[in-house]
Coordinates of C-alpha atoms in Angstrom, one line a residue:
M1 CA 8.3 10.3 20.7
T2 CA 6.8 7.2 18.9
I3 CA 6.2 6.9 15.2
T4 CA 3.4 4.6 14.3
L5 CA 4.1 2.5 11.1
V6 CA 1.1 0.7 9.7
R7 CA 1.7 -2.2 7.4
L8 CA -1.4 -2.9 5.3
Y9 CA -2.5 -6.4 4.2
H10 CA 1.0 -8.0 4.4
D11 CA -0.6 -11.4 3.7
L12 CA -2.0 -10.2 0.4
L13 CA 0.6 -7.6 -0.6
G14 CA 3.9 -9.0 0.6
T15 CA 5.3 -10.3 -2.6
Y16 CA 8.5 -8.2 -2.6
G17 CA 9.8 -8.6 0.9
D18 CA 7.7 -5.9 2.6
Q19 CA 8.6 -7.3 6.0
G20 CA 12.1 -6.1 5.2
N21 CA 10.7 -2.6 4.3
A22 CA 8.9 -2.5 7.6
E23 CA 12.1 -3.5 9.5
V24 CA 14.3 -1.0 7.7
L25 CA 11.8 1.8 8.4
C26 CA 11.7 0.9 12.1
H27 CA 15.5 0.7 12.2
R28 CA 15.8 4.2 10.6
I29 CA 13.2 5.6 13.0
A30 CA 15.2 4.2 15.9
G31 CA 18.4 5.6 14.5
R32 CA 16.9 9.0 14.9
G33 CA 16.2 8.4 18.6
L34 CA 12.5 7.7 18.2
S35 CA 10.4 4.7 19.0
C36 CA 8.6 2.7 16.3
D37 CA 5.3 1.1 16.9
L38 CA 4.6 -1.4 14.0
V39 CA 0.9 -2.1 13.5
E40 CA 0.0 -5.0 11.3
V41 CA -3.4 -4.7 9.5
S42 CA -4.8 -7.9 8.0
P43 CA -7.6 -8.1 5.4
G44 CA -10.9 -7.5 7.1
D45 CA -9.4 -5.4 9.9
A46 CA -10.2 -1.8 10.2
V47 CA -7.4 0.5 9.0
P48 CA -6.4 2.8 11.8
T49 CA -6.3 6.5 11.0
S50 CA -3.8 7.4 13.7
G51 CA -0.7 6.1 11.9
D52 CA 2.2 8.3 10.8
I53 CA 3.5 6.1 8.0
Y54 CA 1.5 3.5 6.0
L55 CA 3.3 0.7 4.1
I56 CA 1.6 -1.0 1.2
G57 CA 3.5 -3.7 -0.7
G58 CA 3.2 -5.6 -3.9
G59 CA 1.0 -8.5 -5.0
E60 CA -0.5 -10.2 -8.0
D61 CA -3.5 -8.9 -9.8
G62 CA -6.2 -10.8 -7.8
P63 CA -4.9 -9.9 -4.3
Q64 CA -4.2 -6.4 -5.5
L65 CA -7.8 -5.8 -6.5
A66 CA -9.1 -7.5 -3.4
A67 CA -7.0 -5.1 -1.3
L68 CA -8.2 -2.1 -3.3
E69 CA -11.8 -3.0 -2.7
M70 CA -11.2 -3.4 1.1
L71 CA -9.2 -0.2 1.3
A72 CA -11.8 1.8 -0.6
A73 CA -14.7 0.4 1.5
D74 CA -12.8 1.0 4.8
G75 CA -11.7 4.5 4.0
G76 CA -9.2 4.6 6.9
L77 CA -6.1 5.0 4.7
S78 CA -7.7 7.9 2.8
R79 CA -8.7 9.7 6.0
A80 CA -5.2 9.2 7.4
V81 CA -3.5 10.7 4.3
E82 CA -6.0 13.6 4.4
A83 CA -4.8 14.2 8.0
G84 CA -1.2 14.3 7.0
A85 CA 0.1 10.7 7.1
A86 CA 2.8 9.5 4.7
V87 CA 2.6 6.4 2.5
L88 CA 5.4 4.2 1.2
A89 CA 3.7 2.2 -1.6
V90 CA 5.8 -0.4 -3.4
C91 CA 4.8 -2.0 -6.8
A92 CA 1.1 -2.8 -6.6
G93 CA 0.7 -0.6 -3.6
F94 CA 1.6 2.4 -5.7
Q95 CA -0.9 1.3 -8.3
L96 CA -3.6 1.2 -5.6
I97 CA -3.0 4.7 -4.4
G98 CA -3.2 6.2 -7.9
T99 CA -6.3 7.3 -9.8
E100 CA -6.7 4.4 -12.2
L101 CA -5.4 0.8 -12.7
P102 CA -6.2 -2.2 -14.9
G103 CA -9.0 -4.2 -13.3
R104 CA -10.8 -7.4 -14.1
Q105 CA -11.1 -8.4 -17.8
G106 CA -8.8 -5.5 -18.7
R107 CA -11.2 -2.9 -17.7
T108 CA -9.9 0.3 -16.0
T109 CA -10.8 0.6 -12.4
A110 CA -10.6 3.6 -10.0
G111 CA -7.8 3.6 -7.5
L112 CA -7.8 5.3 -4.2
G113 CA -6.8 8.7 -5.8
L114 CA -4.2 9.6 -3.2
V115 CA -1.7 10.5 -5.9
D116 CA -2.3 11.6 -9.5
A117 CA -1.0 8.5 -11.3
R118 CA -2.5 6.0 -13.7
T119 CA -1.2 2.5 -14.3
L120 CA -1.5 1.3 -17.9
Y121 CA -0.8 -2.2 -19.3
T122 CA 0.6 -2.4 -22.8
N123 CA 1.5 -5.2 -25.1
D124 CA 5.2 -4.4 -24.7
P125 CA 7.4 -7.0 -23.0
R126 CA 7.5 -6.6 -19.2
S127 CA 10.7 -6.0 -17.3
V128 CA 10.4 -8.3 -14.3
G129 CA 13.2 -9.9 -12.3

């Protein structure tokens, strides 16, 4: 049996070592006696709906919003999740699959709505690093 792992927009959302996440997932799949087919989806490419697991990484605000616009317009990820696919969303990727996130000029923008989660920015110090 082959598990199809789809890594989305790695050139936009690869800030936190998401190639490593893809490699670990493929290694763990192989450790269970299964094959892993890693599909790389670049910005502008159609998102396949036949994947088993979708990986979305982290990125800065501009690339994150660009990715959101492309994913919403394409609709492939949403259709795949509706059909039962799993998603591993890291950092900005998790924000994208939620219902709301901060957009341009601090305005709230709609996420993909795949999970019931809102991202809010506050004036509190950020914990980064």
